[in-house]
XYZ file of C-alpha atoms in Angstrom:
653
model
C 22.626 13.536 67.189
C 25.055 16.080 68.662
C 23.164 16.773 71.873
C 22.514 13.087 72.388
C 26.288 12.713 72.297
C 26.996 15.602 74.639
C 24.473 14.616 77.253
C 25.806 11.097 77.334
C 29.400 12.266 77.541
C 28.621 14.515 80.429
C 26.514 12.144 82.476
C 28.377 8.904 81.898
C 29.892 7.387 84.985
C 28.199 9.688 87.499
C 27.287 7.917 90.692
C 23.529 8.194 91.060
C 22.507 10.162 94.121
C 26.039 11.360 94.920
C 26.653 14.121 92.376
C 23.960 16.741 91.592
C 23.227 17.981 88.107
C 21.815 21.497 88.469
C 24.074 24.549 88.469
C 23.089 25.790 91.944
C 23.381 22.407 93.631
C 26.743 21.804 91.937
C 28.074 25.103 93.295
C 27.063 24.067 96.793
C 28.550 20.606 96.312
C 31.895 21.956 95.076
C 32.050 24.398 97.982
C 31.314 21.847 100.721
C 32.318 18.337 99.672
C 35.736 16.634 99.975
C 37.945 16.531 96.897
C 37.636 12.891 95.872
C 36.573 11.060 92.695
C 32.989 12.251 93.121
C 34.340 15.800 93.264
C 35.986 15.211 89.860
C 32.635 13.962 88.586
C 30.983 17.149 89.830
C 33.629 19.309 88.100
C 32.995 17.369 84.906
C 29.259 17.989 85.227
C 29.815 21.705 85.879
C 32.035 21.946 82.786
C 29.307 20.388 80.711
C 26.704 22.840 82.001
C 29.021 25.677 80.932
C 29.197 24.112 77.468
C 25.408 23.952 77.295
C 25.236 27.641 78.243
C 27.798 28.495 75.556
C 30.333 29.774 78.128
C 33.240 28.021 76.449
C 35.906 30.354 77.824
C 35.108 29.205 81.383
C 35.598 25.499 80.646
C 39.432 25.338 80.326
C 39.836 26.475 83.939
C 37.525 23.692 85.142
C 39.393 21.133 83.007
C 42.662 22.241 84.608
C 41.081 21.649 88.037
C 40.021 18.160 86.942
C 43.556 17.305 85.832
C 45.185 18.725 88.987
C 42.848 16.853 91.328
C 43.087 13.662 89.248
C 46.850 13.682 89.635
C 46.559 14.397 93.364
C 44.116 11.580 94.177
C 45.550 9.240 91.482
C 42.158 8.512 89.907
C 43.052 7.748 86.292
C 39.508 8.037 84.956
C 39.815 11.771 85.568
C 42.432 12.063 82.813
C 39.916 10.567 80.406
C 37.201 12.977 81.535
C 39.458 16.011 81.074
C 40.472 14.963 77.558
C 36.897 14.027 76.747
C 35.619 17.446 77.861
C 38.100 19.197 75.577
C 36.557 17.259 72.709
C 33.081 18.279 73.833
C 34.035 21.970 73.792
C 35.404 21.759 70.241
C 32.434 19.720 69.055
C 29.964 22.175 70.598
C 31.621 24.956 68.599
C 31.140 22.965 65.372
C 34.779 21.926 65.095
C 34.433 18.146 64.712
C 37.960 17.675 63.319
C 39.537 19.251 66.426
C 37.108 17.370 68.645
C 38.141 14.119 66.981
C 41.783 14.727 67.960
C 40.809 14.885 71.626
C 38.423 11.928 71.482
C 41.093 9.752 69.855
C 43.528 10.802 72.586
C 40.868 9.924 75.162
C 40.628 6.475 73.603
C 44.397 6.038 74.041
C 44.094 6.989 77.733
C 41.526 4.227 78.212
C 43.980 1.684 76.838
C 46.958 3.181 78.709
C 45.308 3.150 82.147
C 43.144 0.074 81.498
C 40.002 2.003 82.343
C 36.555 0.341 82.652
C 34.878 -1.236 79.625
C 32.000 1.210 79.962
C 34.335 4.113 79.219
C 35.698 2.344 76.150
C 32.162 1.619 75.003
C 31.354 5.294 75.452
C 34.500 6.378 73.589
C 33.801 4.166 70.567
C 30.253 5.489 70.433
C 31.430 9.114 70.453
C 34.060 8.615 67.747
C 31.520 6.813 65.572
C 29.032 9.665 65.872
C 31.619 12.350 65.052
C 32.888 10.488 61.987
C 29.291 10.276 60.812
C 28.781 14.007 61.369
C 31.998 14.721 59.461
C 30.567 12.838 56.502
C 33.105 10.035 56.764
C 30.605 7.206 56.351
C 33.317 4.543 56.050
C 35.051 5.420 59.332
C 31.714 5.835 61.110
C 30.688 2.372 59.939
C 34.088 0.968 60.957
C 33.641 2.256 64.525
C 30.015 1.146 64.587
C 31.119 -2.409 63.795
C 33.934 -2.138 66.332
C 31.468 -0.995 68.997
C 28.936 -3.712 68.181
C 31.596 -6.419 68.376
C 32.976 -4.999 71.645
C 29.724 -4.615 73.535
C 28.375 -7.970 72.326
C 31.630 -9.718 73.242
C 31.750 -8.058 76.665
C 27.988 -8.468 77.124
C 27.764 -4.889 78.282
C 24.470 -3.614 79.577
C 22.957 -1.356 78.569
C 24.120 -1.740 74.989
C 24.347 1.249 72.686
C 21.644 1.434 70.030
C 23.493 4.101 67.987
C 25.840 1.717 66.066
C 22.897 -0.375 64.880
C 21.136 2.789 63.833
C 24.317 3.808 61.969
C 24.280 0.573 59.960
C 20.575 0.999 59.306
C 21.008 4.554 58.066
C 23.872 3.507 55.763
C 21.847 0.698 54.246
C 18.822 2.945 53.848
C 21.017 5.495 52.058
C 21.883 2.818 49.495
C 18.203 1.737 49.348
C 18.943 -1.660 50.881
C 15.727 -1.500 52.840
C 15.461 -5.107 54.013
C 18.957 -5.073 55.491
C 18.413 -1.610 56.988
C 15.280 -2.873 58.708
C 17.257 -5.623 60.464
C 19.562 -3.068 62.121
C 16.798 -0.600 62.976
C 14.958 -3.469 64.671
C 18.095 -4.320 66.672
C 18.343 -0.703 67.844
C 14.648 -0.788 68.701
C 15.096 -4.009 70.700
C 17.815 -2.363 72.809
C 15.569 0.587 73.634
C 12.746 -1.816 74.499
C 15.060 -3.692 76.868
C 15.862 -0.367 78.525
C 12.128 0.427 78.723
C 12.948 3.757 77.118
C 9.664 5.037 75.704
C 11.251 7.991 73.945
C 13.985 5.750 72.484
C 11.339 3.322 71.232
C 9.396 6.213 69.734
C 12.477 7.459 67.853
C 13.240 4.107 66.227
C 9.583 3.367 65.489
C 9.606 6.692 63.651
C 12.756 5.666 61.723
C 11.231 2.323 60.743
C 8.006 4.043 59.710
C 9.974 6.375 57.441
C 11.798 3.348 56.008
C 8.477 1.773 54.975
C 7.220 5.156 53.766
C 10.200 5.405 51.394
C 9.128 2.057 49.929
C 5.485 3.230 49.686
C 4.437 0.453 52.070
C 1.899 2.658 53.766
C 0.087 0.109 56.016
C 3.380 -0.974 57.598
C 4.557 2.641 57.918
C 1.244 3.571 59.528
C 1.512 0.793 62.126
C 5.003 1.897 63.217
C 4.075 5.580 63.338
C 1.083 4.735 65.535
C 3.183 2.606 67.891
C 5.864 5.292 68.061
C 3.194 7.891 68.811
C 1.880 5.802 71.720
C 5.360 5.612 73.283
C 6.043 9.310 72.639
C 2.799 10.149 74.432
C 3.725 7.810 77.285
C 7.081 9.564 77.728
C 5.471 13.030 77.331
C 7.868 13.666 74.449
C 5.586 16.234 72.830
C 7.917 17.519 70.134
C 8.398 13.967 68.857
C 4.633 13.495 69.058
C 4.146 16.286 66.510
C 6.661 14.676 64.152
C 4.945 11.291 64.423
C 1.468 12.811 64.003
C 2.550 14.646 60.850
C 4.249 11.505 59.459
C 1.186 9.408 60.291
C -1.105 11.933 58.618
C 1.074 11.865 55.513
C 0.766 8.097 54.980
C -2.929 8.275 55.857
C -3.327 10.879 53.130
C -1.507 8.624 50.671
C -3.916 5.853 51.715
C -6.937 8.172 51.181
C -7.784 8.160 54.914
C -8.475 11.876 54.763
C -10.556 12.250 57.941
C -8.002 10.433 60.087
C -5.158 12.486 58.564
C -7.023 15.746 59.234
C -7.702 14.726 62.844
C -4.016 13.928 63.496
C -2.821 17.178 61.960
C -5.191 19.232 64.133
C -3.947 17.250 67.145
C -0.369 18.150 66.200
C -1.432 21.798 65.850
C -2.799 21.783 69.400
C 0.475 20.383 70.779
C 2.509 22.992 68.895
C 0.394 25.719 70.491
C 1.027 24.188 73.920
C 4.788 24.119 73.288
C 4.733 27.673 71.886
C 6.980 26.629 69.019
C 6.872 28.256 65.607
C 8.817 26.265 63.043
C 6.809 22.995 63.284
C 3.739 24.977 62.193
C 5.343 25.456 58.791
C 5.382 21.718 58.042
C 2.047 21.220 59.792
C 0.178 23.835 57.757
C 1.839 22.687 54.554
C 0.670 19.137 55.321
C -2.886 20.398 55.868
C -2.701 22.270 52.572
C -1.527 19.129 50.777
C -4.366 17.150 52.353
C -6.990 19.630 51.133
C -5.341 19.982 47.728
C -5.551 16.224 47.206
C -9.284 16.465 48.003
C -9.608 19.443 45.610
C -10.691 21.671 48.496
C -8.656 24.446 46.936
C -9.687 27.430 49.067
C -8.842 25.606 52.302
C -5.591 24.349 50.767
C -4.623 27.886 49.748
C -5.435 29.235 53.230
C -3.128 26.752 54.976
C -0.398 27.051 52.359
C -0.380 30.826 52.913
C -0.085 30.268 56.679
C 2.878 27.984 56.023
C 4.414 30.581 53.693
C 4.126 33.306 56.351
C 6.001 31.146 58.864
C 8.623 30.208 56.256
C 9.285 33.903 55.661
C 9.761 34.442 59.407
C 12.217 31.544 59.513
C 14.340 33.237 56.814
C 15.579 29.894 55.560
C 15.672 29.059 51.851
C 14.549 25.420 51.979
C 11.146 26.040 53.648
C 10.547 28.934 51.254
C 11.365 26.740 48.291
C 9.021 23.875 49.205
C 5.982 26.001 50.111
C 6.326 28.363 47.124
C 6.692 25.381 44.819
C 3.557 23.750 46.236
C 1.602 27.012 46.006
C 2.647 27.261 42.365
C 1.251 23.785 41.672
C -1.983 24.639 43.516
C -2.440 27.842 41.505
C -1.982 25.856 38.288
C -4.715 23.429 39.343
C -6.982 26.383 40.153
C -6.261 27.998 36.787
C -4.565 31.032 38.323
C -1.549 31.009 36.040
C -0.284 34.494 36.877
C -0.095 33.640 40.600
C 1.380 30.230 39.717
C 4.183 31.955 37.830
C 4.860 34.337 40.738
C 5.115 31.493 43.250
C 7.271 29.483 40.843
C 9.634 32.437 40.531
C 9.836 32.747 44.326
C 10.552 29.033 44.660
C 13.352 29.285 42.111
C 14.920 32.178 44.021
C 14.779 30.187 47.252
C 16.156 27.123 45.530
C 19.187 29.069 44.378
C 19.919 29.896 48.014
C 19.846 26.347 49.260
C 23.521 25.626 49.740
C 23.265 21.862 49.682
C 21.258 21.693 46.451
C 23.372 24.428 44.913
C 26.629 22.697 45.751
C 25.529 19.251 44.600
C 23.895 20.448 41.395
C 26.640 22.886 40.457
C 29.347 20.317 41.096
C 27.551 17.774 38.969
C 26.980 20.288 36.173
C 30.607 21.403 36.182
C 31.851 17.828 36.123
C 29.586 17.095 33.178
C 30.818 20.238 31.481
C 34.455 19.245 31.913
C 33.745 15.741 30.660
C 31.889 17.162 27.674
C 34.770 19.527 26.914
C 37.213 16.666 27.188
C 35.183 14.554 24.760
C 34.823 17.523 22.447
C 38.578 18.027 22.386
C 39.080 14.358 21.610
C 36.587 14.586 18.774
C 38.390 17.617 17.367
C 41.728 15.820 17.588
C 40.363 12.740 15.832
C 38.737 14.901 13.181
C 42.039 16.650 12.545
C 43.823 13.308 12.264
C 41.182 12.014 9.855
C 41.487 15.168 7.810
C 45.242 14.702 7.561
C 44.840 11.031 6.635
C 42.308 11.890 3.949
C 44.636 14.498 2.474
C 47.499 12.034 2.497
C 45.418 9.422 0.672
C 44.204 11.978 -1.859
C 47.706 13.278 -2.539
C 49.119 9.776 -2.803
C 46.506 8.969 -5.459
C 47.413 12.062 -7.362
C 51.086 11.134 -7.263
C 50.272 7.718 -8.643
C 48.453 9.140 -11.648
C 51.093 11.744 -12.319
C 53.816 9.101 -12.308
C 51.816 7.088 -14.815
C 51.539 10.086 -17.115
C 55.296 10.233 -17.287
C 58.450 12.022 -16.526
C 57.106 15.080 -18.255
C 55.022 15.883 -15.253
C 57.875 15.625 -12.720
C 57.860 19.359 -12.135
C 54.124 19.319 -11.439
C 54.567 16.335 -9.120
C 57.326 18.141 -7.248
C 55.042 21.131 -6.746
C 52.261 18.912 -5.463
C 54.662 17.238 -3.044
C 55.730 20.650 -1.773
C 52.082 21.682 -1.399
C 51.336 18.468 0.450
C 54.194 19.163 2.845
C 52.815 22.591 3.668
C 49.295 21.258 4.203
C 50.596 18.505 6.456
C 52.630 20.995 8.448
C 49.595 23.226 8.979
C 47.473 20.275 10.014
C 50.156 19.097 12.428
C 50.211 22.569 13.978
C 46.423 22.473 14.261
C 46.604 19.077 15.927
C 49.268 20.305 18.351
C 47.123 23.299 19.305
C 44.131 21.057 19.915
C 46.206 18.740 22.107
C 47.515 21.748 24.062
C 43.947 22.941 24.665
C 42.936 19.466 25.799
C 45.850 19.292 28.224
C 44.969 22.717 29.667
C 41.325 21.679 30.115
C 42.394 18.561 31.988
C 44.662 20.607 34.262
C 41.848 23.034 35.064
C 39.552 20.117 35.840
C 42.094 18.536 38.185
C 42.650 21.835 39.997
C 38.936 22.491 40.317
C 38.155 19.011 41.685
C 40.963 19.349 44.207
C 39.498 22.622 45.417
C 36.019 21.136 45.706
C 37.276 18.205 47.784
C 39.264 20.443 50.165
C 36.978 23.443 50.606
C 33.481 21.881 50.521
C 33.587 18.398 52.040
C 34.400 19.397 55.657
C 31.869 22.297 55.971
C 29.134 20.121 54.501
C 29.813 17.376 57.032
C 29.503 19.896 59.873
C 26.160 21.129 58.571
C 24.823 17.645 57.991
C 25.836 16.769 61.549
C 23.576 19.469 62.976
C 20.696 18.384 60.695
C 21.068 14.822 62.029
C 20.968 16.216 65.540
C 17.742 18.117 64.921
C 16.109 15.091 63.346
C 17.145 12.405 65.799
C 17.395 14.166 69.168
C 15.586 17.517 69.030
C 14.380 17.219 72.628
C 17.900 17.731 73.925
C 18.088 21.298 72.625
C 16.548 24.031 74.744
C 15.241 27.105 72.934
C 18.332 29.174 73.531
C 20.769 26.478 72.428
C 18.622 25.660 69.399
C 18.686 29.290 68.308
C 22.445 29.493 68.778
C 23.024 26.303 66.789
C 20.616 27.456 64.078
C 22.379 30.822 63.832
C 25.749 29.075 63.542
C 24.400 26.655 60.962
C 22.901 29.479 58.902
C 26.188 31.408 59.058
C 28.128 28.277 58.079
C 25.715 27.585 55.217
C 25.990 31.170 53.965
C 29.792 31.002 54.142
C 29.727 27.730 52.224
C 27.478 29.216 49.574
C 29.770 32.223 49.246
C 32.750 29.864 48.950
C 30.929 28.009 46.201
C 30.236 31.316 44.494
C 33.948 32.133 44.704
C 34.838 28.768 43.200
C 32.403 29.293 40.347
C 33.785 32.747 39.623
C 37.311 31.406 39.677
C 36.340 28.559 37.340
C 34.738 31.096 35.000
C 38.042 32.946 34.860
C 39.834 29.681 34.040
C 37.358 29.069 31.199
C 37.956 32.568 29.726
C 34.696 34.163 30.906
C 34.767 37.959 30.574
C 33.919 40.191 33.577
C 30.819 42.341 33.123
C 31.840 45.883 34.010
C 29.380 48.515 35.154
C 29.351 51.475 37.564
C 29.712 50.064 41.083
C 29.202 52.196 44.184
C 31.700 51.303 46.861
C 29.057 51.874 49.552
C 27.129 48.870 48.142
C 30.218 46.721 48.361
C 30.898 47.809 51.961
C 27.300 46.997 52.927
C 27.714 43.516 51.418
C 30.961 42.940 53.346
C 29.433 44.151 56.611
C 26.498 41.754 56.204
C 28.715 38.866 55.090
C 30.984 39.140 58.160
C 28.291 40.091 60.663
C 28.805 36.780 62.514
C 32.477 37.488 63.262
C 32.858 37.958 66.992
C 36.571 37.933 67.745
C 37.556 40.909 65.560
C 36.173 44.400 64.955
C 35.722 45.267 61.260
C 35.771 48.978 60.409
C 34.831 50.581 57.065
C 36.205 54.042 56.203
C 35.401 56.671 53.576
C 33.100 54.873 51.112
C 31.406 58.231 50.432
C 30.159 58.474 46.858
C 33.118 56.646 45.361
C 32.102 54.784 42.216
C 34.254 52.559 40.009
C 33.750 51.017 36.610
C 34.343 47.317 37.319
C 32.670 43.914 37.797
C 30.723 44.012 41.081
C 30.864 40.232 41.706
C 34.612 39.998 41.057
C 35.261 42.952 43.394
C 33.062 41.484 46.149
C 34.818 38.116 45.896
C 38.278 39.718 46.084
C 37.321 41.754 49.158
C 35.606 38.807 50.861
C 38.747 36.718 50.501
C 40.999 39.514 51.725
C 38.724 40.210 54.705
C 38.388 36.489 55.499
C 42.206 36.134 55.439
C 42.499 39.108 57.818
C 39.846 37.738 60.188
C 41.491 34.286 60.247
C 44.900 35.841 60.903
C 43.505 37.550 64.008
C 42.573 34.366 65.870
C 44.089 34.702 69.335
C 44.956 38.420 68.869
C 43.841 40.837 71.565
C 41.905 43.926 70.407
C 41.754 42.381 66.942
C 40.852 44.896 64.246
C 40.316 44.832 60.486
C 40.142 48.140 58.632
C 38.808 48.524 55.069
C 39.566 51.982 53.733
C 38.871 53.599 50.350
C 40.823 56.557 48.975
C 40.422 57.667 45.374
C 41.405 54.712 43.194
C 42.876 52.624 46.009
C 41.312 50.298 48.535
C 43.197 48.915 51.541
C 42.385 45.943 53.791
C 44.499 46.035 56.967
C 44.724 43.962 60.139
C 46.761 44.197 63.336
C 47.577 40.492 63.341
C 50.909 38.706 63.681
C 51.959 39.363 60.083
C 53.845 36.943 57.814
C 56.913 36.653 55.591
C 56.927 37.024 51.793
C 56.678 33.263 51.219
C 53.158 33.265 52.630
C 52.000 35.516 49.777
C 53.825 33.765 46.937
C 50.560 32.558 45.385
C 49.500 36.196 44.955
C 52.344 36.990 42.534
C 53.575 33.695 41.092
C 51.209 32.246 38.450
C 53.193 28.999 38.530
C 52.528 28.437 42.230
C 50.652 25.142 42.659
C 46.993 25.555 43.636
C 46.192 23.459 46.693
C 45.962 23.236 50.452
C 49.418 24.566 51.096
C 49.069 27.733 48.999
C 45.521 28.793 49.747
C 42.634 29.118 47.338
C 41.942 32.684 48.477
C 45.189 34.169 47.123
C 44.688 32.407 43.777
C 41.175 33.825 43.519
C 42.448 37.301 44.404
C 45.299 37.061 41.886
C 43.217 35.738 38.971
C 40.179 37.962 39.529
C 42.203 41.108 40.098
C 43.996 40.492 36.804
C 40.638 39.916 35.096
C 39.302 43.351 36.118
C 42.608 45.156 35.630
C 43.274 45.712 39.305
C 46.806 45.813 40.752
C 47.320 44.011 44.078
C 50.173 44.666 46.499
C 50.805 43.504 50.060
C 52.882 44.764 52.955
C 53.263 42.588 56.024
C 55.421 43.007 59.107
C 55.637 40.454 61.879
C 54.116 41.721 65.093
C 52.538 44.718 63.311
C 50.038 43.305 60.833
C 49.291 42.989 57.127
C 47.885 45.442 54.562
C 46.605 44.496 51.085
C 46.266 47.399 48.625
C 44.050 47.287 45.523
C 44.808 49.932 42.886
C 42.215 50.426 40.152
C 42.873 51.988 36.732
């Protein structure tokens, strides 16, 4: 979805035949042509090419030229293009929130200068797509409806198919298949009106998947076949492989094994022509599934192993999980239980690394745990109350009988009353303690849920945005850009997983989990930090004197503390020239230093004050550092000087 957006943003409004699109021809154009509105268009196109090449630092200068020339020639659409391009730069660097600020400002410029309806149509479309990538389904749907109403009211041509697809995807998500089909068909009709074979192929593929989800295989097969015909007509080979694999899948479910095999081999041939690697993983796994269903086990194993080899080269957890899991099932069918166990173990390891599954499952488990603890506390409180009530009834009965016996037993009755008072007091204290525990559990739950909402929702939306892009518009990514986006996505996913790990460790501390101490070599910890921050480009991270230093501590707590300190240092260095982070060990001390702008004492209040509220304003990282350092008996101190930098010192016992 992202590169569909960027290409449209760049090319919209260009006057066909007047402004070139290649880098060399644009250079010639800008060096020879008069500085008019077409010249602004050419600058806009050049800026977009720089974005595609990942040369983001060169774009601001071009944007400044656009704004200067726009003001000179008084062509108001240029202001929109400049603001729009700023959004493109942020969005290309996986910063959808910052991009949204610029796109909303661009929308205001359209209204302010009464710019053409086509620009407004384009703006609504872009904002809708970004909201969807950010995971804000409600706002994305709101803008989709706004765009549909606008372009239908204005009778704009061509109409955008994306808002209809947005409604369809929403309805499919909630399993409202009939209603989803209506909107997918509307999107398909728009592409048909445009005679866009590749657009038709994309939506035929979506509709086929919709029927596949409902196990309506004949209908799914018909749409996959039609989509394949249009993909072949448009020479959209990468989409052809997707459609061939999807078609083969429903043919396999319909026991059309020969046809499925033929389509998969056809997809294999195309993949060889394109010299792509990753599609082979799904292709070979599909062939393995086809042969497994026919009980042709040796052929199934051969193709599954091919798929596994490619999955290992990809170094992504999800492909490793699916193929290892399927190999485990195949080995069970073949009676090879030892191999089945080995593949099952490998699939479980890969599954643990899948950030999306890990986050969703862990969150759900923790919520259930908190709810269970809450119910348990309530049960304990009720039990204590019932116990007190039972004692009161029992003692009241005793008093009644003693009074009947007579005044002679007044002394005994007085003693029993005194005893009852003591028992009631103890039970009241027990009840108070239980209520205190319940209140603390509720506070921990509220803090934890607040952290989850703040620290996980936005990164997940960014990652899901790129996955949508790969699924819906893969042809718009060249090999270099795809690798860059994949690297960024992997780094983002790994950071998210580490953040989740930090959250879990922090929650363990809140629930009185005890650190597991063992001898930990500092060199191991430094290696972990170096790998974890290998993607950092704007700051140099230096490690000093790990030597053979070894401490008796909890390895995971120490890693989490250092990751947070290093991440804080790296973030503080944004915009700093010759940015450096130094991590130095000396005896029982460990220092993390940066040459950033520094900060006052208030910025580190959460590190020392246990009563500081946990939230966005105080920073989760300092709370994690404070709580985990206390758990392993480590003393934390900080020295920060504005204009000089900040140093955190860890002192171990």
